[in-house]
XYZ file of C-alpha atoms in Angstrom:
746
model
C -177.052 -176.173 -9.596
C -174.820 -173.935 -7.460
C -177.844 -172.392 -5.732
C -179.176 -175.840 -4.984
C -175.887 -177.178 -3.687
C -175.722 -174.372 -1.187
C -178.787 -175.815 0.557
C -177.248 -179.254 1.125
C -176.268 -180.228 4.634
C -172.526 -179.947 5.074
C -170.634 -183.153 4.251
C -166.976 -183.660 5.045
C -165.576 -185.280 1.871
C -162.436 -186.411 3.667
C -162.837 -189.824 5.234
C -165.958 -190.508 3.249
C -166.571 -193.882 4.825
C -167.154 -192.139 8.146
C -168.882 -189.056 6.752
C -172.567 -188.136 7.267
C -173.233 -188.387 3.520
C -172.562 -192.102 3.467
C -174.556 -192.648 6.622
C -177.548 -190.920 5.054
C -177.204 -192.972 1.854
C -177.013 -196.210 3.837
C -180.112 -195.151 5.787
C -181.872 -194.708 2.431
C -180.599 -198.085 1.335
C -182.065 -199.643 4.461
C -185.343 -197.813 3.860
C -185.563 -199.102 0.280
C -184.626 -202.663 1.254
C -187.202 -202.839 4.063
C -189.940 -201.366 1.888
C -189.233 -203.702 -1.021
C -189.156 -206.783 1.215
C -192.511 -205.823 2.747
C -193.855 -205.285 -0.757
C -192.548 -208.640 -2.010
C -194.127 -210.405 0.943
C -197.434 -208.771 0.098
C -197.550 -209.730 -3.600
C -196.840 -213.458 -3.154
C -200.523 -214.366 -3.244
C -201.123 -212.168 -6.307
C -198.300 -213.735 -8.314
C -199.386 -217.210 -7.245
C -202.894 -216.524 -8.523
C -201.564 -215.107 -11.795
C -199.534 -218.266 -12.388
C -202.636 -220.380 -11.760
C -204.563 -218.342 -14.346
C -201.711 -218.685 -16.833
C -201.641 -222.454 -16.334
C -205.395 -222.619 -16.711
C -205.292 -220.576 -19.909
C -202.793 -222.693 -21.883
C -203.136 -226.050 -23.586
C -199.393 -226.590 -23.746
C -198.741 -229.292 -21.167
C -195.064 -228.399 -20.699
C -195.860 -224.724 -20.255
C -198.700 -225.548 -17.886
C -196.379 -227.726 -15.805
C -193.812 -224.897 -15.724
C -196.436 -222.435 -14.393
C -197.716 -224.853 -11.738
C -194.236 -225.899 -10.585
C -193.215 -222.280 -10.179
C -196.440 -221.578 -8.294
C -195.664 -224.448 -5.923
C -192.141 -223.122 -5.315
C -193.557 -219.687 -4.516
C -196.204 -221.077 -2.168
C -193.646 -223.097 -0.191
C -190.420 -221.080 -0.311
C -191.258 -217.421 -0.909
C -189.527 -216.470 2.341
C -186.277 -217.901 0.894
C -186.700 -215.649 -2.134
C -187.345 -212.552 -0.007
C -184.388 -213.284 2.312
C -182.030 -213.851 -0.643
C -183.304 -210.633 -2.221
C -182.701 -208.731 1.028
C -179.141 -210.027 1.419
C -178.283 -209.456 -2.251
C -179.651 -205.915 -2.144
C -177.707 -205.159 1.028
C -174.473 -206.637 -0.317
C -174.793 -204.918 -3.681
C -175.614 -201.425 -2.490
C -173.644 -200.985 0.711
C -171.851 -197.742 -0.028
C -168.065 -197.760 0.260
C -165.325 -195.410 -0.767
C -165.130 -196.967 -4.249
C -167.969 -196.002 -6.610
C -166.372 -198.224 -9.236
C -167.517 -201.244 -7.255
C -171.139 -200.187 -7.505
C -170.658 -199.474 -11.214
C -169.297 -202.966 -11.848
C -172.185 -204.552 -9.952
C -174.884 -202.387 -11.471
C -173.826 -202.579 -15.089
C -175.707 -205.054 -17.194
C -173.878 -205.121 -20.547
C -175.511 -203.805 -23.670
C -175.772 -206.809 -25.965
C -176.006 -205.063 -29.305
C -174.281 -208.018 -30.991
C -175.963 -211.034 -32.489
C -176.253 -214.082 -30.249
C -177.633 -217.604 -30.283
C -181.101 -218.005 -28.809
C -179.936 -221.067 -26.842
C -177.622 -218.972 -24.678
C -179.641 -218.958 -21.428
C -177.230 -216.709 -19.554
C -177.319 -214.113 -22.302
C -181.120 -214.244 -22.486
C -181.378 -213.626 -18.751
C -178.948 -210.714 -18.901
C -180.873 -209.160 -21.768
C -184.183 -209.497 -19.898
C -182.653 -207.954 -16.763
C -181.242 -205.081 -18.790
C -184.611 -204.448 -20.437
C -186.357 -204.675 -17.062
C -183.867 -202.235 -15.524
C -184.191 -199.804 -18.435
C -187.989 -199.882 -18.334
C -188.029 -199.409 -14.561
C -185.705 -196.419 -14.938
C -188.097 -194.972 -17.505
C -191.096 -195.548 -15.231
C -189.286 -193.915 -12.295
C -187.643 -191.255 -14.450
C -189.098 -188.289 -12.573
C -188.203 -189.676 -9.131
C -184.729 -190.835 -10.229
C -183.896 -187.452 -11.742
C -183.989 -185.856 -8.300
C -182.755 -188.914 -6.372
C -179.638 -189.274 -8.579
C -178.739 -185.660 -7.947
C -179.297 -185.900 -4.209
C -177.118 -189.023 -4.016
C -174.434 -187.240 -6.057
C -174.556 -184.292 -3.674
C -174.189 -186.620 -0.683
C -171.090 -188.098 -2.317
C -169.645 -184.660 -2.946
C -170.279 -184.483 -6.705
C -171.952 -181.667 -8.588
C -173.527 -183.986 -11.177
C -174.578 -187.663 -11.035
C -172.024 -190.241 -12.173
C -173.275 -193.253 -14.153
C -173.577 -196.320 -11.934
C -173.042 -194.355 -8.741
C -176.579 -194.472 -7.312
C -176.673 -197.533 -5.015
C -180.483 -197.453 -5.057
C -180.856 -197.674 -8.848
C -183.318 -200.010 -10.642
C -180.416 -202.098 -11.982
C -179.402 -202.961 -8.400
C -183.003 -203.961 -7.615
C -183.209 -206.120 -10.751
C -179.988 -207.951 -9.959
C -181.203 -208.619 -6.426
C -184.455 -210.057 -7.792
C -182.427 -212.364 -10.040
C -180.369 -213.491 -7.041
C -183.554 -214.187 -5.129
C -184.886 -216.323 -7.986
C -181.594 -218.209 -8.100
C -181.871 -218.957 -4.380
C -185.142 -220.767 -5.094
C -183.188 -223.205 -7.280
C -185.092 -222.189 -10.421
C -183.751 -222.852 -13.897
C -183.228 -219.964 -16.332
C -186.702 -220.216 -17.898
C -188.519 -220.156 -14.573
C -186.275 -217.393 -13.197
C -187.232 -215.203 -16.145
C -190.885 -216.167 -15.785
C -190.874 -215.121 -12.123
C -189.069 -211.865 -12.877
C -191.586 -211.068 -15.628
C -194.430 -211.646 -13.160
C -192.842 -209.321 -10.601
C -192.020 -206.727 -13.252
C -195.545 -205.513 -13.987
C -196.240 -204.969 -10.272
C -192.898 -203.315 -9.521
C -193.567 -200.686 -12.191
C -196.480 -199.537 -10.051
C -194.763 -199.782 -6.656
C -191.199 -198.523 -7.160
C -191.969 -194.873 -8.075
C -193.746 -194.423 -4.733
C -190.798 -195.947 -2.835
C -188.353 -193.597 -4.562
C -190.749 -190.729 -3.849
C -190.656 -191.588 -0.130
C -186.848 -191.689 -0.151
C -186.742 -188.294 -1.859
C -189.109 -187.021 0.834
C -186.797 -188.355 3.532
C -183.825 -186.586 1.948
C -185.789 -183.349 1.637
C -186.586 -183.513 5.353
C -182.847 -183.842 5.994
C -182.207 -180.712 3.906
C -180.685 -182.456 0.874
C -181.489 -180.238 -2.145
C -184.993 -179.446 -0.851
C -185.819 -177.133 -3.780
C -184.656 -179.469 -6.547
C -187.288 -179.785 -9.290
C -187.510 -181.059 -12.816
C -189.581 -180.222 -15.852
C -189.514 -182.043 -19.117
C -191.324 -182.066 -22.422
C -192.378 -184.955 -24.638
C -190.840 -185.040 -28.093
C -193.743 -184.451 -30.460
C -194.663 -186.686 -33.363
C -195.328 -185.385 -36.858
C -198.611 -187.298 -37.167
C -201.869 -185.364 -37.164
C -205.422 -185.493 -38.507
C -207.714 -182.747 -39.717
C -210.420 -183.341 -37.123
C -207.945 -183.569 -34.250
C -206.224 -180.403 -35.461
C -209.542 -178.534 -35.386
C -210.161 -179.510 -31.788
C -206.538 -178.809 -30.892
C -206.769 -175.321 -32.336
C -209.739 -174.470 -30.153
C -208.142 -175.916 -27.024
C -204.795 -174.231 -27.610
C -206.431 -170.864 -28.224
C -208.063 -171.172 -24.822
C -204.780 -172.014 -23.091
C -202.310 -169.651 -24.772
C -202.194 -167.189 -21.842
C -201.771 -169.792 -19.106
C -198.578 -170.335 -17.098
C -195.884 -172.520 -18.715
C -197.108 -176.078 -19.330
C -196.180 -178.992 -17.124
C -194.726 -180.712 -20.182
C -197.024 -183.726 -20.306
C -200.594 -184.437 -21.318
C -201.846 -184.353 -17.743
C -200.360 -180.905 -17.173
C -201.836 -179.682 -20.455
C -205.200 -181.119 -19.450
C -205.152 -179.161 -16.203
C -204.215 -175.928 -17.997
C -206.965 -176.360 -20.544
C -209.484 -177.125 -17.812
C -208.540 -173.910 -16.040
C -208.900 -172.017 -19.312
C -212.289 -173.536 -19.993
C -213.379 -172.743 -16.451
C -212.408 -169.119 -17.091
C -214.360 -169.019 -20.328
C -217.462 -170.206 -18.504
C -217.266 -167.535 -15.790
C -219.580 -164.538 -16.172
C -219.096 -161.822 -18.785
C -215.389 -161.210 -18.288
C -213.174 -161.784 -21.294
C -211.149 -165.011 -21.369
C -207.942 -163.006 -21.611
C -208.688 -161.110 -18.404
C -209.678 -164.278 -16.579
C -206.642 -166.218 -17.779
C -204.208 -163.448 -16.878
C -205.475 -163.502 -13.300
C -205.051 -167.263 -12.860
C -202.405 -168.242 -10.275
C -199.993 -171.079 -11.029
C -201.951 -174.322 -11.059
C -201.685 -176.695 -8.153
C -202.106 -180.388 -8.907
C -205.807 -181.131 -8.264
C -206.839 -184.346 -6.564
C -207.820 -187.008 -9.090
C -211.572 -187.121 -9.624
C -213.439 -190.255 -8.662
C -216.733 -191.835 -9.635
C -218.655 -189.637 -7.236
C -217.252 -186.507 -8.859
C -218.689 -187.311 -12.273
C -222.194 -186.211 -13.080
C -224.593 -189.062 -12.353
C -226.519 -188.224 -15.465
C -223.382 -188.244 -17.617
C -222.102 -191.506 -16.097
C -225.484 -193.098 -16.734
C -225.359 -191.923 -20.337
C -221.865 -193.391 -20.750
C -223.011 -196.742 -19.392
C -225.917 -196.719 -21.821
C -223.653 -196.005 -24.802
C -221.062 -198.546 -23.632
C -223.511 -201.430 -23.605
C -224.950 -200.734 -27.030
C -224.036 -203.166 -29.817
C -220.870 -202.031 -31.586
C -221.336 -201.046 -35.243
C -218.152 -199.641 -36.849
C -220.132 -197.773 -39.521
C -220.088 -197.834 -43.291
C -216.511 -197.615 -44.534
C -215.137 -195.824 -41.471
C -214.983 -195.978 -37.678
C -217.211 -193.613 -35.745
C -215.672 -191.590 -32.940
C -218.228 -192.318 -30.216
C -216.501 -189.952 -27.806
C -217.294 -187.018 -30.087
C -220.914 -188.109 -30.231
C -220.981 -188.270 -26.440
C -219.312 -184.837 -26.271
C -222.276 -183.289 -28.042
C -224.872 -184.966 -25.815
C -227.024 -183.039 -23.379
C -225.562 -184.870 -20.378
C -222.014 -183.816 -21.363
C -222.970 -180.145 -21.135
C -223.327 -180.485 -17.357
C -219.876 -181.837 -16.549
C -217.062 -179.896 -14.887
C -214.413 -178.070 -16.957
C -211.717 -180.689 -16.365
C -214.138 -183.468 -17.327
C -215.104 -181.501 -20.423
C -211.479 -181.171 -21.519
C -210.866 -184.845 -20.715
C -213.612 -185.796 -23.155
C -211.999 -183.642 -25.860
C -208.543 -185.152 -25.263
C -209.861 -188.728 -25.413
C -211.758 -187.880 -28.599
C -208.528 -186.606 -30.146
C -206.687 -189.753 -29.070
C -209.160 -191.950 -30.900
C -209.001 -189.687 -33.961
C -205.293 -190.434 -34.174
C -205.779 -194.144 -33.501
C -208.402 -194.457 -36.247
C -206.128 -192.593 -38.680
C -203.048 -194.680 -37.838
C -201.957 -196.477 -41.013
C -199.889 -198.979 -39.020
C -202.924 -200.422 -37.245
C -204.895 -203.092 -39.179
C -208.562 -202.310 -39.837
C -209.628 -205.420 -37.925
C -207.729 -204.272 -34.842
C -209.025 -200.701 -35.190
C -212.552 -202.072 -35.022
C -211.716 -203.871 -31.780
C -210.051 -200.785 -30.301
C -213.121 -198.810 -31.320
C -215.214 -200.868 -28.916
C -213.045 -199.578 -26.057
C -213.816 -195.883 -26.623
C -216.339 -195.493 -23.830
C -214.457 -197.705 -21.318
C -211.277 -195.687 -21.993
C -213.187 -192.419 -21.588
C -214.531 -193.602 -18.235
C -211.019 -194.648 -17.149
C -209.606 -191.229 -18.091
C -212.339 -189.393 -16.187
C -212.003 -191.602 -13.110
C -208.198 -191.547 -13.017
C -206.300 -188.862 -14.905
C -202.969 -190.563 -14.147
C -204.035 -192.710 -17.085
C -202.559 -190.057 -19.402
C -199.108 -190.040 -17.811
C -198.697 -193.552 -16.361
C -197.487 -196.042 -18.950
C -198.068 -198.873 -16.490
C -201.742 -198.055 -16.025
C -203.689 -201.304 -16.643
C -205.833 -199.772 -19.384
C -202.792 -198.371 -21.194
C -200.953 -201.670 -20.874
C -203.891 -203.454 -22.443
C -203.980 -200.986 -25.342
C -200.229 -201.490 -25.794
C -200.800 -205.255 -25.715
C -203.209 -204.864 -28.598
C -200.469 -202.976 -30.443
C -198.070 -205.872 -29.889
C -200.568 -208.348 -31.293
C -201.258 -206.079 -34.258
C -197.552 -206.197 -35.134
C -198.013 -209.836 -36.152
C -200.014 -208.930 -39.256
C -199.405 -205.429 -40.525
C -202.380 -204.497 -42.680
C -203.467 -208.083 -43.281
C -205.148 -209.129 -40.033
C -207.497 -212.051 -40.578
C -210.736 -212.091 -38.608
C -210.392 -215.864 -38.184
C -206.882 -215.649 -36.719
C -206.787 -217.068 -33.162
C -205.149 -213.878 -31.868
C -207.978 -211.748 -33.241
C -210.530 -214.163 -31.811
C -208.981 -213.936 -28.350
C -208.720 -210.143 -28.563
C -212.371 -209.993 -29.536
C -213.357 -212.024 -26.459
C -211.319 -209.808 -24.127
C -212.574 -206.547 -25.639
C -216.175 -207.764 -25.500
C -215.747 -208.701 -21.835
C -214.404 -205.223 -21.017
C -217.169 -203.542 -22.985
C -219.870 -205.550 -21.211
C -218.472 -205.746 -17.665
C -216.381 -202.635 -16.982
C -217.940 -200.164 -14.585
C -215.262 -198.449 -12.451
C -212.807 -201.221 -11.455
C -209.778 -200.969 -13.771
C -208.492 -204.363 -12.610
C -210.524 -205.877 -15.418
C -207.853 -204.454 -17.752
C -205.118 -206.117 -15.669
C -206.886 -209.455 -15.940
C -207.313 -208.978 -19.680
C -203.620 -208.164 -20.258
C -202.582 -211.194 -18.192
C -204.781 -213.449 -20.305
C -203.512 -211.860 -23.499
C -199.869 -212.272 -22.445
C -200.438 -215.935 -21.580
C -202.198 -216.545 -24.888
C -199.455 -214.828 -26.884
C -196.734 -216.717 -25.007
C -198.418 -220.068 -25.635
C -198.959 -219.434 -29.348
C -195.568 -217.919 -29.986
C -194.085 -221.118 -28.589
C -195.385 -222.719 -31.774
C -192.751 -220.714 -33.646
C -189.995 -222.485 -31.732
C -190.190 -225.665 -33.816
C -190.139 -223.651 -37.038
C -187.209 -221.579 -35.801
C -185.218 -224.642 -34.768
C -185.643 -226.229 -38.192
C -184.738 -222.984 -39.979
C -181.749 -222.253 -37.716
C -180.434 -225.783 -38.228
C -180.850 -225.298 -41.982
C -178.865 -222.043 -41.837
C -176.096 -223.649 -39.813
C -175.906 -226.481 -42.338
C -176.012 -224.021 -45.230
C -173.132 -221.996 -43.808
C -171.157 -225.149 -43.084
C -171.792 -226.399 -46.616
C -170.704 -223.075 -48.119
C -167.550 -223.057 -46.020
C -166.898 -226.682 -46.999
C -167.456 -225.888 -50.686
C -164.996 -223.005 -50.520
C -162.392 -225.249 -48.918
C -163.003 -227.985 -51.512
C -162.634 -225.516 -54.391
C -159.335 -224.291 -52.978
C -158.113 -227.903 -52.715
C -159.353 -228.937 -56.178
C -157.798 -226.072 -58.118
C -154.138 -227.252 -57.954
C -155.223 -230.896 -58.449
C -157.202 -230.236 -61.620
C -154.462 -228.047 -63.083
C -152.091 -231.034 -63.266
C -151.848 -233.008 -66.552
C -154.042 -236.109 -66.322
C -156.449 -238.178 -68.423
C -159.950 -236.745 -68.819
C -161.495 -239.733 -67.025
C -159.392 -239.051 -63.911
C -160.011 -235.299 -64.021
C -163.757 -235.886 -64.316
C -163.675 -238.356 -61.427
C -161.812 -235.918 -59.165
C -164.002 -232.945 -60.118
C -167.187 -234.928 -59.517
C -166.926 -238.009 -57.305
C -163.846 -237.125 -55.290
C -165.012 -233.526 -54.817
C -168.090 -234.979 -53.085
C -165.797 -237.016 -50.816
C -163.826 -233.859 -50.025
C -167.048 -231.969 -49.228
C -168.104 -234.687 -46.825
C -164.721 -234.593 -45.127
C -164.810 -230.790 -44.951
C -168.188 -230.939 -43.195
C -166.898 -233.275 -40.507
C -163.219 -232.355 -40.133
C -161.235 -229.168 -39.741
C -158.658 -228.196 -42.357
C -155.813 -229.401 -40.131
C -157.339 -232.818 -39.462
C -155.323 -235.817 -40.791
C -158.420 -237.274 -42.479
C -158.779 -234.125 -44.633
C -155.139 -234.268 -45.688
C -155.392 -238.023 -46.365
C -158.327 -237.420 -48.740
C -156.323 -234.862 -50.734
C -153.358 -237.225 -50.730
C -155.497 -239.975 -52.345
C -156.360 -237.623 -55.226
C -152.691 -236.682 -55.654
C -151.681 -240.356 -55.613
C -154.389 -241.187 -58.168
C -153.040 -238.550 -60.572
C -149.489 -239.868 -60.040
C -150.627 -243.460 -60.608
C -151.858 -242.824 -64.175
C -148.718 -240.938 -65.234
C -146.272 -242.867 -67.530
C -143.808 -244.966 -65.538
C -140.548 -245.283 -67.587
C -138.354 -246.143 -64.609
C -138.432 -249.777 -63.324
C -138.430 -248.552 -59.730
C -141.448 -246.358 -60.480
C -143.288 -249.329 -61.966
C -142.532 -251.453 -58.881
C -143.688 -248.611 -56.629
C -146.964 -248.352 -58.573
C -147.576 -252.088 -58.393
C -146.976 -252.011 -54.636
C -149.179 -248.951 -54.076
C -152.180 -249.997 -56.192
C -153.947 -252.276 -53.654
C -153.928 -249.575 -50.935
C -154.860 -246.840 -53.426
C -157.846 -248.801 -54.742
C -158.969 -249.567 -51.179
C -158.817 -245.894 -50.218
C -160.718 -244.896 -53.357
C -163.376 -247.495 -52.566
C -163.681 -246.242 -48.985
C -164.187 -242.674 -50.190
C -166.848 -243.708 -52.704
C -168.633 -245.699 -50.004
C -168.660 -242.589 -47.822
C -170.709 -240.692 -50.416
C -172.820 -243.704 -51.442
C -171.602 -244.105 -55.050
C -173.577 -246.937 -56.675
C -171.935 -250.136 -57.942
C -172.352 -249.400 -61.657
C -170.651 -245.998 -61.499
C -167.916 -247.422 -59.325
C -167.284 -250.364 -61.708
C -167.181 -248.104 -64.761
C -164.489 -245.919 -63.225
C -162.354 -248.822 -61.985
C -162.579 -250.542 -65.388
C -161.262 -247.346 -66.986
C -158.613 -247.108 -64.286
C -157.314 -250.632 -65.092
C -156.628 -249.556 -68.662
C -154.953 -246.341 -67.524
C -152.688 -248.175 -65.101
C -151.769 -250.739 -67.762
C -150.814 -247.903 -70.099
C -148.825 -246.202 -67.356
C -146.833 -249.400 -66.654
C -146.002 -249.612 -70.377
C -144.608 -246.089 -70.215
C -147.415 -244.527 -72.237
C -150.178 -242.152 -71.195
C -153.636 -241.354 -72.541
C -153.840 -237.812 -73.923
C -154.348 -235.324 -71.086
C -157.253 -232.886 -71.415
C -156.745 -229.168 -70.751
C -157.311 -228.051 -67.182
C -160.990 -227.352 -66.527
C -162.091 -224.156 -64.719
C -163.455 -224.574 -61.210
C -166.567 -222.680 -60.189
C -165.720 -220.063 -57.598
C -168.840 -220.488 -55.446
C -171.892 -222.757 -55.322
C -174.056 -219.690 -55.987
C -172.113 -218.973 -59.159
C -172.782 -222.520 -60.358
C -176.435 -222.130 -59.511
C -176.815 -219.144 -61.805
C -174.619 -220.445 -64.613
C -176.270 -220.376 -68.008
C -177.848 -216.938 -67.449
C -176.395 -213.483 -67.439
C -175.489 -212.026 -64.047
C -175.516 -208.243 -63.998
C -172.937 -206.260 -62.085
C -175.748 -205.118 -59.781
C -176.249 -208.733 -58.770
C -179.355 -210.878 -58.559
C -181.476 -212.091 -55.681
C -181.403 -215.878 -55.828
C -184.463 -217.403 -54.124
C -184.746 -221.140 -53.470
C -187.428 -223.002 -51.543
C -187.422 -226.377 -49.885
C -189.349 -228.243 -47.196
C -187.596 -229.695 -44.150
C -189.470 -231.486 -41.372
C -192.717 -229.932 -42.541
C -191.298 -226.388 -42.543
C -191.091 -224.430 -45.794
C -187.750 -222.635 -45.881
C -187.195 -219.800 -48.337
C -183.503 -219.047 -48.841
C -182.601 -215.636 -50.274
C -179.075 -214.591 -51.225
C -177.451 -211.915 -53.360
C -175.174 -213.288 -56.088
C -173.050 -211.703 -58.765
C -172.897 -208.182 -57.324
C -169.624 -206.361 -57.831
C -168.050 -204.554 -54.844
C -168.897 -201.189 -56.422
C -172.560 -202.154 -56.724
C -172.628 -203.475 -53.174
C -171.293 -200.111 -51.981
C -174.513 -198.527 -53.240
C -176.350 -200.502 -50.562
C -174.210 -199.130 -47.706
C -177.025 -197.193 -45.986
C -179.491 -200.033 -46.418
C -176.958 -202.507 -45.031
C -176.511 -200.284 -41.965
C -180.284 -200.407 -41.453
C -180.196 -204.200 -41.687
C -177.327 -204.437 -39.231
C -179.292 -202.337 -36.727
C -182.057 -204.956 -36.605
C -182.227 -207.068 -33.475
C -184.092 -210.170 -32.421
C -187.815 -209.494 -32.069
C -187.923 -206.721 -34.698
C -190.544 -206.948 -37.440
C -189.981 -206.451 -41.156
C -192.554 -206.047 -43.944
C -191.761 -207.967 -47.141
C -193.534 -206.647 -50.265
C -193.873 -208.917 -53.309
C -194.125 -207.822 -56.952
C -197.922 -207.594 -56.643
C -197.759 -205.242 -53.670
C -198.826 -207.878 -51.132
C -197.260 -207.286 -47.709
C -196.167 -210.077 -45.380
C -194.926 -209.170 -41.922
C -192.260 -211.430 -40.410
C -190.353 -211.283 -37.136
C -186.580 -211.568 -36.858
C -186.071 -214.547 -34.551
C -182.432 -215.499 -35.001
C -179.176 -214.252 -36.543
C -176.400 -216.701 -37.235
C -173.108 -215.808 -35.540
C -171.080 -217.192 -38.462
C -172.185 -215.096 -41.456
C -175.049 -213.057 -40.017
C -177.798 -214.912 -41.904
C -181.153 -213.589 -40.645
C -184.045 -215.957 -39.921
C -187.601 -214.586 -40.062
C -190.782 -216.429 -39.162
C -194.321 -215.885 -37.953
C -196.682 -218.048 -35.929
C -199.238 -218.018 -38.752
C -197.537 -220.720 -40.802
C -194.767 -223.314 -40.657
C -192.586 -221.148 -42.876
C -189.273 -219.377 -42.411
C -187.236 -216.936 -44.482
C -183.451 -217.212 -44.281
C -181.771 -214.256 -45.935
C -178.233 -212.927 -46.119
C -177.605 -209.372 -44.841
C -176.604 -208.241 -48.351
C -179.805 -209.647 -49.862
C -182.013 -207.956 -47.249
C -180.111 -204.686 -47.740
C -180.865 -204.894 -51.475
C -184.555 -205.418 -50.665
C -184.481 -202.465 -48.260
C -182.864 -200.322 -50.961
C -185.409 -201.334 -53.601
C -188.438 -200.938 -51.314
C -189.187 -204.673 -51.324
C -188.717 -204.789 -47.542
C -188.860 -202.265 -44.709
C -188.694 -202.286 -40.927
C -192.130 -202.088 -39.312
C -192.997 -199.288 -36.887
C -192.997 -201.007 -33.484
C -193.950 -198.064 -31.291
C -197.124 -198.228 -29.235
C -200.215 -197.057 -31.103
C -201.350 -195.284 -27.939
C -197.986 -193.538 -27.537
C -198.209 -192.394 -31.165
C -201.688 -191.051 -30.488
C -200.525 -189.149 -27.386
C -197.600 -187.714 -29.368
C -200.057 -186.649 -32.034
C -202.286 -184.900 -29.509
C -199.353 -183.114 -27.879
C -198.019 -182.057 -31.261
C -201.433 -180.727 -32.275
C -201.796 -178.764 -29.056
C -198.332 -177.293 -29.548
C -198.677 -176.308 -33.212
C -202.411 -175.814 -33.821
């Protein structure tokens, strides 16, 4: 770093607001703002068309109206959006002497806690944070150098978090301000930002690259570079390992790798080119190779016409997965006569793509039905990779985004994808279209991912009704449990007093129900709650022997009001006339006895159940390890399965500490596999977590069913292997990791 700093133009750190460093940064800010505004102006028509396609592709009238209304706003008032974006970006990133100001503006809080889905502000902040994080990942290479150049201009040796006034978080906040200026509600603001997001991933790296170029021309760390290496995955397959061994042996003597698949591809191509040259040994040829320059990406004209024709022929053949296994068509193509005529880099590209599909076909997380669909994309993906090698390193490449979209859909089923499922049907249509129509224009993948996103959005909206019913049920359940606990605490001292059995039974049964109703509607400090307890206390006093004349007069005076209050309470819980009459008939006799100074024999105090769950499992033995209590009911057409852990001692619960930590790390949108006693796996998505007791609500679009489960119960299932978090990483990313790992260790 010291060598690099020495090449920076001199900046006077005193009086920073007037120094050249700040002037240069503000010039860069102006450059970024102008470029982004020009870019936003240019994509208006594209976003408008996308919204029209989304509206046309959904049957949900409300969603369709939302798309069309937003499209109309964009058509009429896009200049308002761009102007608001420009002003917000300028206000947010104008560099001053206080970096803390930029930090406060740029920070979008990390919402690791559990929140209600109805919180629109929180949802928007989460989306902006995710957008910012993903943009930073996309622009990682450009930001690595830009952050350090900005730090140098501010007189720091290393970047300070939140200090870069050109960061993706600043851009995201400005986009949100622009959407607000259009007068959009939270849902439509997020919809617009999501539409812009996919395009900005492609545009922003180039804008940062231009700013870095500007700073290099000004002499700001001109020699700053970065190399990085992907963390390898442990996954591998025998066939891929065989190919990897051959490729790695050819590349062992090359200069240090670029650290990504594209760099490895170029090294292997150079090695293969050396192996094909004359009679010289590969070692001698490789040792004479100079450091590789980045070659221009090949285009359609650079591919052998004969080989391209052969690919088109294979692509348009009917897809037959094969008996019991998927065939790697790329390997078949690799052995064809036409493939022997291609250039070294094309030859290596074929091998890499073949390895990728080996890993995809051997991925246990991908359902067989989805693997078959992905298999139909082998030749289109091979053509994409040969036409544009940025495909390997660009996560926002349309073809890669479509493959990742397939991964997202596959998460809905685990291993149990049904061929008749509407998601599979739609995927099949999109894959078939690509297989039949793709030639060289990769925009067909962009169109396919847009259609898939719209379809998924429309169908996942069907889960909303199920979630609302289940969340309401959880809220009621928690309120009822809290009410029951409060009632038990109030009943215990009442039932411990000496009283006739008829009164004790009435209080423990009928009046407890009145107390529960009051607890559900009133806080513990509310007068109505205290009045209800007072009625029970007065009832117990009223049946006690009255030996004092004043006491008898007091009872006679109090009886009319007491009976009226008892009647009102029984009416609140809907006690029928017969039960009410039976109790009051018994009460007449008890009061008569009390006025005579005598009292019916008092029964011993009855124990009060500590929790509703304990009552539910009474009559059977509860082990110290606890039991999972499962109950099912139907509410508003939704089947709700409640799961809770009961009877576990604190020591036994401590055994689940690690599993409970895994449960607590789950967040909304995560998927969990539930395994029944027969080994059947059902995959459900975590859609809501109650803020009161952390009850988790799982559901899936496939059925009007929800699982509500306490954290302790899910931890027990995690511990026992009856539930586990699903792998949510991209199948394509896992395949690339597998290839890189094989090339590194073969």
